[in-house]
XYZ file of C-alpha atoms in Angstrom:
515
model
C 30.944 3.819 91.915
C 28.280 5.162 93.784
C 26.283 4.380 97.078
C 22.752 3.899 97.985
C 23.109 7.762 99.227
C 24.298 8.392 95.724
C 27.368 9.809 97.280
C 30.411 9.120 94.727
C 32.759 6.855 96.361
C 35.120 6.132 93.396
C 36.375 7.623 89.839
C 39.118 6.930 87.215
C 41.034 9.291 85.901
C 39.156 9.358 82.712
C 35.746 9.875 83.834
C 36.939 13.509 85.728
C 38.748 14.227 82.527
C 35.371 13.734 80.535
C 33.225 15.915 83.046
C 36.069 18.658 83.863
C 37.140 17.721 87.184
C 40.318 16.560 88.995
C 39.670 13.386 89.725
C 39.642 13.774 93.728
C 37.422 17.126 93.192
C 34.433 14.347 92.989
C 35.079 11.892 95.680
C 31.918 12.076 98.339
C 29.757 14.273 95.602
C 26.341 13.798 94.804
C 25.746 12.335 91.825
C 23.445 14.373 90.579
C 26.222 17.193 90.754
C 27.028 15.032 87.023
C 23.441 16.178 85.677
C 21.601 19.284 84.500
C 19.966 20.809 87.154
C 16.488 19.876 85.413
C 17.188 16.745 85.380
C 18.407 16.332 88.932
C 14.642 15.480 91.037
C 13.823 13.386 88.545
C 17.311 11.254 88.419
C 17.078 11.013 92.374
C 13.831 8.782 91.929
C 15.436 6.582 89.323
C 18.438 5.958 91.131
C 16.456 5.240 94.537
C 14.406 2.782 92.201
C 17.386 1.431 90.987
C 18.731 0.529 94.482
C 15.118 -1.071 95.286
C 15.563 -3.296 92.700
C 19.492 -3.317 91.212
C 19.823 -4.788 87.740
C 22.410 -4.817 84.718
C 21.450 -2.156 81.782
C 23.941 -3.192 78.610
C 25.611 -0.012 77.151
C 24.052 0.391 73.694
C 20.679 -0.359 75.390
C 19.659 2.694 72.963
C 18.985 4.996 75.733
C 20.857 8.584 75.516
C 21.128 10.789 78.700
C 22.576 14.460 79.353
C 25.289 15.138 81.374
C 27.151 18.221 82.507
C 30.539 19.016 83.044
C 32.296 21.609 85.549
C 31.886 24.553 83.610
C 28.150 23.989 82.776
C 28.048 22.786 79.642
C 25.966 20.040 78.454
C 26.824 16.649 76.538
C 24.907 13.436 75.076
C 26.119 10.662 77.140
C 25.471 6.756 77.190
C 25.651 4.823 80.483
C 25.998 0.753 81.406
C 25.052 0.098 84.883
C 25.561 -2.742 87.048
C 26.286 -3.370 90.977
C 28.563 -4.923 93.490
C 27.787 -6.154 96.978
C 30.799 -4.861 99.250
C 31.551 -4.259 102.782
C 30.371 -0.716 102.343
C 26.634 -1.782 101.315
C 25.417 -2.508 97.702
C 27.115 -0.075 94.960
C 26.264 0.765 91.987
C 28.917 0.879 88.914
C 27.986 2.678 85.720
C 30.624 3.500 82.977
C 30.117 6.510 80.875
C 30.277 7.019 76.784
C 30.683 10.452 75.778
C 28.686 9.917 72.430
C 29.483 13.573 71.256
C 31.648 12.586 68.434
C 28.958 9.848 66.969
C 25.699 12.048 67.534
C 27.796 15.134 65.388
C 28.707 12.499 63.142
C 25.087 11.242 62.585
C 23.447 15.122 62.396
C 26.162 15.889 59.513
C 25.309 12.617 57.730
C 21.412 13.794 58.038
C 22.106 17.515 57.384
C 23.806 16.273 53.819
C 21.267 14.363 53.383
C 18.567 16.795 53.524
C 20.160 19.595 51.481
C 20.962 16.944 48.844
C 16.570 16.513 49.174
C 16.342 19.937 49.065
C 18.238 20.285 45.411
C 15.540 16.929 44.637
C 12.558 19.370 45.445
C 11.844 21.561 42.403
C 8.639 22.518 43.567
C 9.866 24.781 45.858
C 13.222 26.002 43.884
C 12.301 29.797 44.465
C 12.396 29.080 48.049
C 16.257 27.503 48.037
C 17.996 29.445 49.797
C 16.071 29.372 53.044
C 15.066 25.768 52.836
C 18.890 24.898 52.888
C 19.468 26.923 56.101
C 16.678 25.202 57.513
C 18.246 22.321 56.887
C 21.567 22.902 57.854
C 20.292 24.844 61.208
C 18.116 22.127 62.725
C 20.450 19.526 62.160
C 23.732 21.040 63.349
C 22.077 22.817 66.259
C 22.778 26.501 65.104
C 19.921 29.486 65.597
C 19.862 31.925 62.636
C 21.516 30.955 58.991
C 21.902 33.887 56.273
C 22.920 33.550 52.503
C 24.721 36.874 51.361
C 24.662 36.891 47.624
C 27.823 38.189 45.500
C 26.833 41.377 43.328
C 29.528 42.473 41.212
C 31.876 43.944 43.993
C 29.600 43.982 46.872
C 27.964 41.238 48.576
C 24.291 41.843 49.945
C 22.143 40.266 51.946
C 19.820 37.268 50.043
C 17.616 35.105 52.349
C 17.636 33.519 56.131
C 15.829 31.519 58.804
C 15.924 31.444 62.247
C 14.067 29.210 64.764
C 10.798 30.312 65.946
C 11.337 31.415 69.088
C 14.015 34.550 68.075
C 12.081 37.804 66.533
C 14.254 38.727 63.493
C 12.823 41.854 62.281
C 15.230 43.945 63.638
C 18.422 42.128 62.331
C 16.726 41.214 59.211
C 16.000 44.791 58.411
C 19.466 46.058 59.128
C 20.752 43.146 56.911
C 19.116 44.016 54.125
C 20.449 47.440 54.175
C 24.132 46.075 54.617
C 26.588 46.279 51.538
C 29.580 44.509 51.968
C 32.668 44.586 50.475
C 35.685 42.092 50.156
C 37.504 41.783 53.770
C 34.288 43.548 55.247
C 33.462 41.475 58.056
C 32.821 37.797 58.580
C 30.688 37.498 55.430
C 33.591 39.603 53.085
C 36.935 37.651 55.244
C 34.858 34.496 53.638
C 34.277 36.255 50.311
C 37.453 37.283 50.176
C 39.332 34.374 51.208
C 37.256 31.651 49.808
C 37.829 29.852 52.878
C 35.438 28.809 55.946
C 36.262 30.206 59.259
C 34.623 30.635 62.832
C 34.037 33.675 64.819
C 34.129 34.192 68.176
C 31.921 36.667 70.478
C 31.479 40.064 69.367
C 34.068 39.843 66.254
C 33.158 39.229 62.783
C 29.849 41.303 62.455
C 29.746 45.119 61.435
C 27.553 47.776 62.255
C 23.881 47.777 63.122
C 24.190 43.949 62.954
C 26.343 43.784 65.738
C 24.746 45.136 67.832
C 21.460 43.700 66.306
C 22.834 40.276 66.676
C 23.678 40.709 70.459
C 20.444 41.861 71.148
C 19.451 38.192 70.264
C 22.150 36.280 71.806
C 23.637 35.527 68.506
C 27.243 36.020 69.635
C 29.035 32.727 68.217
C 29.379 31.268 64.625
C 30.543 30.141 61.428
C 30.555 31.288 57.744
C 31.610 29.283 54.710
C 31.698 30.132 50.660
C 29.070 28.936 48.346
C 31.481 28.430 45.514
C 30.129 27.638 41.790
C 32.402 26.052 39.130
C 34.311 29.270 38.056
C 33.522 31.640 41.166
C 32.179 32.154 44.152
C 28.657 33.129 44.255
C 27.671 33.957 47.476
C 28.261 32.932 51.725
C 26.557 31.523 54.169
C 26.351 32.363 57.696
C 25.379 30.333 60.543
C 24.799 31.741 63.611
C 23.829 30.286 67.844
C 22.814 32.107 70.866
C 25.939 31.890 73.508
C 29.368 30.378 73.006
C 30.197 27.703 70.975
C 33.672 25.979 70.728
C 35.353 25.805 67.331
C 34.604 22.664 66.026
C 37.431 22.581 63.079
C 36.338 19.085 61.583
C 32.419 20.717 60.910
C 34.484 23.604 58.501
C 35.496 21.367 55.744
C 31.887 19.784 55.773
C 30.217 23.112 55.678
C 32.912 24.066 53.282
C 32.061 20.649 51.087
C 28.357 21.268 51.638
C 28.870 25.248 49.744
C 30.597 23.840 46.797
C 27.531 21.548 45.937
C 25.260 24.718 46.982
C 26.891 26.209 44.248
C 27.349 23.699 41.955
C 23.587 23.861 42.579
C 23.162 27.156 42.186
C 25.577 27.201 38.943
C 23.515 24.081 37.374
C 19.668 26.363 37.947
C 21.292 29.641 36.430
C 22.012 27.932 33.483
C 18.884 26.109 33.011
C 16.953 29.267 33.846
C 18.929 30.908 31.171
C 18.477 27.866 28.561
C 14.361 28.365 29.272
C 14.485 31.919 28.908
C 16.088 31.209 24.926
C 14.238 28.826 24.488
C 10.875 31.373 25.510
C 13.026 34.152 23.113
C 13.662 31.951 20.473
C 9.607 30.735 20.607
C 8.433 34.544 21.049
C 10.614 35.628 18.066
C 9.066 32.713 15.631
C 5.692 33.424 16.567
C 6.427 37.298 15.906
C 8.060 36.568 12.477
C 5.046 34.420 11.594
C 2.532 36.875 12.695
C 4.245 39.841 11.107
C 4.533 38.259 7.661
C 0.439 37.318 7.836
C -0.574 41.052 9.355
C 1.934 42.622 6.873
C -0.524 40.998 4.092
C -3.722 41.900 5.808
C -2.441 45.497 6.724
C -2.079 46.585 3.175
C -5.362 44.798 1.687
C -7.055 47.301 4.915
C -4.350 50.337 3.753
C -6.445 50.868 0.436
C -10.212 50.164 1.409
C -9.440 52.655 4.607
C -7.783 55.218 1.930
C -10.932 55.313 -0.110
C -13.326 55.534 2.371
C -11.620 58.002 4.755
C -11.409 60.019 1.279
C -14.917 59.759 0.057
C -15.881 60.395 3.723
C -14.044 63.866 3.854
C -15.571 64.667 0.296
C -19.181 64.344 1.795
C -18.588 66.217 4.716
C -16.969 69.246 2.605
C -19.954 69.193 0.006
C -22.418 68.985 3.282
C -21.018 72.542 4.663
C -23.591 75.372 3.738
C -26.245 72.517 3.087
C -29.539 72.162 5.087
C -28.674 68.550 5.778
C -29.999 66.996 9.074
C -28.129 67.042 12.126
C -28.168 63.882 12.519
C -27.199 62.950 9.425
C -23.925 65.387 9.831
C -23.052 63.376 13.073
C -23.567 59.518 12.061
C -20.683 60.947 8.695
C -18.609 62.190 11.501
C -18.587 58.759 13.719
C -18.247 56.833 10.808
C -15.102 59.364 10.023
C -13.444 58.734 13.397
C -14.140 54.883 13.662
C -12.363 54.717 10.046
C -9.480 57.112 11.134
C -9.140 54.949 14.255
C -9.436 51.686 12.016
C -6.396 53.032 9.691
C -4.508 53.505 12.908
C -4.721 49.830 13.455
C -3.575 49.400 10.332
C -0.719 51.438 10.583
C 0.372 49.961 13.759
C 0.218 46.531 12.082
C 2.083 47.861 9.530
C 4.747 49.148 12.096
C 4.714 45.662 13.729
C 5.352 43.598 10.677
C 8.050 46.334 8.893
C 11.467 44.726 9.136
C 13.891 47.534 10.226
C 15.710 48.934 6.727
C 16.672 52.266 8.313
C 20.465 52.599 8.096
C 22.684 51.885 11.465
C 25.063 54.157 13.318
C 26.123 54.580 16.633
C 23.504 56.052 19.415
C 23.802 57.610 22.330
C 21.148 55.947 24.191
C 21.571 59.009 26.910
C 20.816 61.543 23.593
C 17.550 59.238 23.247
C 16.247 59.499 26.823
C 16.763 62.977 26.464
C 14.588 63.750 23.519
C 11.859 61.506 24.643
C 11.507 63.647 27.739
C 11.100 66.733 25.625
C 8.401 64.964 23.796
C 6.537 63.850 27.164
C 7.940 65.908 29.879
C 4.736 68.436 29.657
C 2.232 65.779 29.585
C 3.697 64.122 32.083
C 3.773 66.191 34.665
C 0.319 67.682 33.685
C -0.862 64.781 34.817
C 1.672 64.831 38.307
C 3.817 62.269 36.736
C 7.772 62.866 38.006
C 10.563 61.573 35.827
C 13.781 61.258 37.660
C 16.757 60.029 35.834
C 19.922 58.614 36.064
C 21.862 58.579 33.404
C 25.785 57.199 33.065
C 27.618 59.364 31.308
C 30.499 57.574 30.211
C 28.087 55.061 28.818
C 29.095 53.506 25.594
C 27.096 53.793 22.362
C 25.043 51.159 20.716
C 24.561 50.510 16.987
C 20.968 50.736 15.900
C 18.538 53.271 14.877
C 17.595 56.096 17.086
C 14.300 56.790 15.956
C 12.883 53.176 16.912
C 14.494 53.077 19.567
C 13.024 56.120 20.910
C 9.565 54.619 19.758
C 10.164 52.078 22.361
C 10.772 54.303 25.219
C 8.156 56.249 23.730
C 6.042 53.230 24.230
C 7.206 52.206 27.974
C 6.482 55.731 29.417
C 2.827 56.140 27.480
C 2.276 52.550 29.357
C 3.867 53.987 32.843
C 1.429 56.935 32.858
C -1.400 55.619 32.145
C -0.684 53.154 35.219
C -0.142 56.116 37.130
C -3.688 57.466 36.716
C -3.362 59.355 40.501
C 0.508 60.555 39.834
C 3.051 58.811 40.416
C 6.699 58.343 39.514
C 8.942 57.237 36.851
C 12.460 56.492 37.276
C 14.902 55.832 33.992
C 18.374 54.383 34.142
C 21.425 53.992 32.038
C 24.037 51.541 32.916
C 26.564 49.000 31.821
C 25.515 45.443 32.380
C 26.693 44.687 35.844
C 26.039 40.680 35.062
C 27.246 40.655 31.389
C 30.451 42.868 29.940
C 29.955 44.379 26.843
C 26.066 45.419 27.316
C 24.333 48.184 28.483
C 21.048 48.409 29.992
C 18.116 50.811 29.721
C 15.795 50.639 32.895
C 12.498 52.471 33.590
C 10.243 51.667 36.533
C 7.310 53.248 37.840
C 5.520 52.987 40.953
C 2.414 52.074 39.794
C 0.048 49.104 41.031
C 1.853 46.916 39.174
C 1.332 44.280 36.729
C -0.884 40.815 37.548
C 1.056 37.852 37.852
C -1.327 36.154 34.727
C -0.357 39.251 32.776
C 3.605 38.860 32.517
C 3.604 35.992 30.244
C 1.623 37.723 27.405
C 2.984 41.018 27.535
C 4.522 40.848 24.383
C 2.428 39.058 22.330
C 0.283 41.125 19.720
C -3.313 42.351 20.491
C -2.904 41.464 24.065
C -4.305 44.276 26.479
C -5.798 44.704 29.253
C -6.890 48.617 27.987
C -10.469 49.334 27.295
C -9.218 51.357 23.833
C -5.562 49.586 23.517
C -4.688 47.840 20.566
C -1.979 45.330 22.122
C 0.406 46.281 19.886
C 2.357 48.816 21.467
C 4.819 46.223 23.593
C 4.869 43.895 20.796
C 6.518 46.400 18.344
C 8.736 47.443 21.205
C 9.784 43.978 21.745
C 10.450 43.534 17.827
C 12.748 46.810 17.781
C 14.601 45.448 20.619
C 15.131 42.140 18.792
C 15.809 44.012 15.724
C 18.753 45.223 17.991
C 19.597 42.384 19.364
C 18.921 43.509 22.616
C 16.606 41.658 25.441
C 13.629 42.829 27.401
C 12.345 41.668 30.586
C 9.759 42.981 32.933
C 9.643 41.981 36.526
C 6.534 44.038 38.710
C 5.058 42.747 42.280
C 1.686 43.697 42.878
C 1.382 46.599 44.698
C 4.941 47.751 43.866
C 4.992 49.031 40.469
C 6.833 47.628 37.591
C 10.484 47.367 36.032
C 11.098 46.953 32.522
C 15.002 46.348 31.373
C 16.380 46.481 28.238
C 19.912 45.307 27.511
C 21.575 45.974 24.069
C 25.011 45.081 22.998
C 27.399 48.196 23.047
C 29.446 49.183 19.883
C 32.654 47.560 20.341
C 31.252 43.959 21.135
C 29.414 43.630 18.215
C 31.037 41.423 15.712
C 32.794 42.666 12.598
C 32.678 41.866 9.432
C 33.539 37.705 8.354
């Protein structure tokens, strides 16, 4: 109850319990002692108004108000009023709904709802990861949301979002410099517990985002697994400026929320992996098709090419000590080179459409690197081109043919350098397949300009170039070889940034024996 001073002249014990106080702690306060201090002028008017001209308001009229208990902090309220005539003057009477429970109840519903649109949206599927913490942040009222992604045995930083108002440079740099292993931290306790858990001011974070994070205010929040059908793929981390109390019913809907994240996540992997067969399986029937037509064509040009290079030569012996024109000489010795050049065609159709027959045995793909860079290593670094390597030496061996196989990194590194035209680097790896046991990967990248977005898709299709003199048939053999191996080869280049070609072949002891 309250007077036309807006003095409070009576509480129950319920109403101080809501806002903090003992219930005589508020007898003969101001009202307006209830309400954030922003909201205090303006409440004075209303109730003044409401005093002019008393009248019932229903609770449920739809209206939602802030209030604000002892220690400061704010909550979502609904209030009924009505009034009494008494001895003391006319009072009014409101009773007060803490609607905390039904407004957290109705963001969760709505923050489901949206990540379950956000799965919906394939347009933007490259763009997942901070579309969901969008979601999740603006409709559970945290500031900054991070996905760390699981990486063999680390965990690294993937994606976030923050609101607009926070400058995330800082923290965003030093988080994608962070490697994290299981127990590290709040992102590793989650990774290595598979369960959800809070943290509370100044624990939980390591290093440079510590401090970072305190720099922005980020001192409270939550992490919870993203968890796919067989294992957990990644966390997420949701951050707010100030404190914020444990809430232990939001964990298991955060925790509910990451196991359809990652059933998500699980459901795209495989369909990215299906598509990328499927593209294999496409390339390698077009390949086999081509190769058996330029197989044909290449040795009806092998013979014509023979006889003219040959008569060609003849003429220009005979003309030597003759007083033919100059000319003459000249026009014999274009002709000569276009041929030559014309049979080199040839033979690199010939290459491309020549099913591997040389006999198999186990390769040391670090003994291959290494006598490519004896063939190139001068010309390369006439031309201020630095190879760096780095080789694993207790790599296993492969079963293929050492020659092609050094074709193809012949191939990649004639491609680097001559996308290096001002110097450059190239960097070559050796590894076992962090993603897939039993596979090894060869890796070179260069730091070139890169490779056009339009470009990627045609890489490895036959006569495709985008040299003045190339033939477009350097990749495409390459890509055969690898097949012939039954290895893979992707390429992955951002404008700007140079380009990464990886090769994966199956080691020795995976392959399967004999039926």
């Amino acid at each position: 109850m309250v007077d036309g001073a807006g003095r409070i002249m009576r509480t129950n014990a319920r109403l101080a319990e809501m806002f903090g106080y003992a219930q005589e702690e508020l007898d003969g306060q101001s009202l307006e002692t209830l309400l954030p201090e922003r909201l205090r002028a303006a409440h004075t008017r209303h109730r003044r108004g409401f005093f002019a001209d008393p009248r019932v308001r229903p609770m449920g009229f739809g209206l939602e108000l802030a209030a604000r208990r002892k220690d400061g902090r704010e909550f979502p309220v609904e209030i009924s009023l009505s009034y009494i005539k008494s001895a003391e003057g006319l009072l009014a009477l409101g009773f007060v709904t803490d609607i905390t429970p039904r407004r957290s109840a109705e963001q969760r519903l709505r923050a489901e709802f949206l990540v379950t649109r956000v799965f919906a949206d394939q347009d933007h599927s490259e763009e997942l990861g901070p579309r969901l913490l969008q979601a999740l942040c603006e409709n559970l009222d945290w500031d900054r949301g991070e996905f760390w992604r699981v990486d063999g045995e680390v965990i690294r930083y993937d994606s976030g979002w923050h609101r607009p108002e926070l400058d995330t440079r800082e923290l965003d740099a030093v988080s994608r410099e962070t490697v994290l292993t299981r127990g590290m931290g709040l992102v590793g306790g989650v990774w290595e517990t598979g369960q959800a858990c809070w943290i509370t001011p100044g624990d939980g974070l390591v290093g440079g985002r510590a401090a970072a994070t305190v720099r922005l205010g980020l001192t409270s929040g939550c992490g919870f697994p993203i968890r796919g059908e067989h294992t957990l793929i990644g966390v997420m981390v949701l951050l707010n400026r100030g404190s914020r109390e444990p809430d232990d019913t939001l964990l298991p809907m955060l925790s509910d929320i990451g196991s359809r994240i990652g059933q998500h996540l699980d459901h795209r992997r495989v369909q990215m992996e299906l598509q990328q067969q499927r593209e294999v399986l496409f390339q390698s029937e077009k390949l086999s098709a081509l190769g058996r037509l330029v197989a044909g064509v290449a040795h009806e040009m092998n013979n014509p090419l023979g006889i003219i290079s040959s008569r060609i030569e003849l003429m220009l012996g005979e003309a030597e000590g003759q007083s033919l024109p100059a000319q003459l000489l000249e026009d014999l010795k274009v002709i000569h080179r276009n041929v030559l050049r014309v049979a080199g065609v040839a033979q690199a159709l010939r290459s491309f459409a020549r099913q591997s027959t040389g006999e198999r045995r186990p390769v040391d793909l670090n003994t291959v690197v290494a006598e490519t860079l004896l063939l190139v290593g001068k010309p390369m670094s006439t031309d201020n081109v630095r190879i760096t390597t780095a080789l694993d030496p207790a790599l296993p061996s492969l079963l293929g043919d050492a020659n092609a196989l050094q074709q193809v990194l012949l191939n990649l590194l004639t491609n680097a350098r001559e996308a290096l035209a001002g110097g450059g680097e190239i960097a070559i790896q050796t590894r076992c397949d962090p993603a897939r046991p039993g596979r090894l990967q060869l890796i070179v990248t260069d730091t070139g300009p890169g490779i056009p977005p339009g470009h990627l898709p045609h890489l490895f299709e036959p006569f495709y170039t985008t040299k003045p003199s190339g033939t477009g048939l350097g990749l495409a053999v390459s890509y055969g070889i690898v097949q012939d191996h039954l290895g893979t080869i992707d390429v992955h280049s951002v404008a700007g940034q140079g380009a990464t070609f990886t090769l994966s072949f199956p080691v020795l002891e995976s392959l399967p024996g004999p039926a």
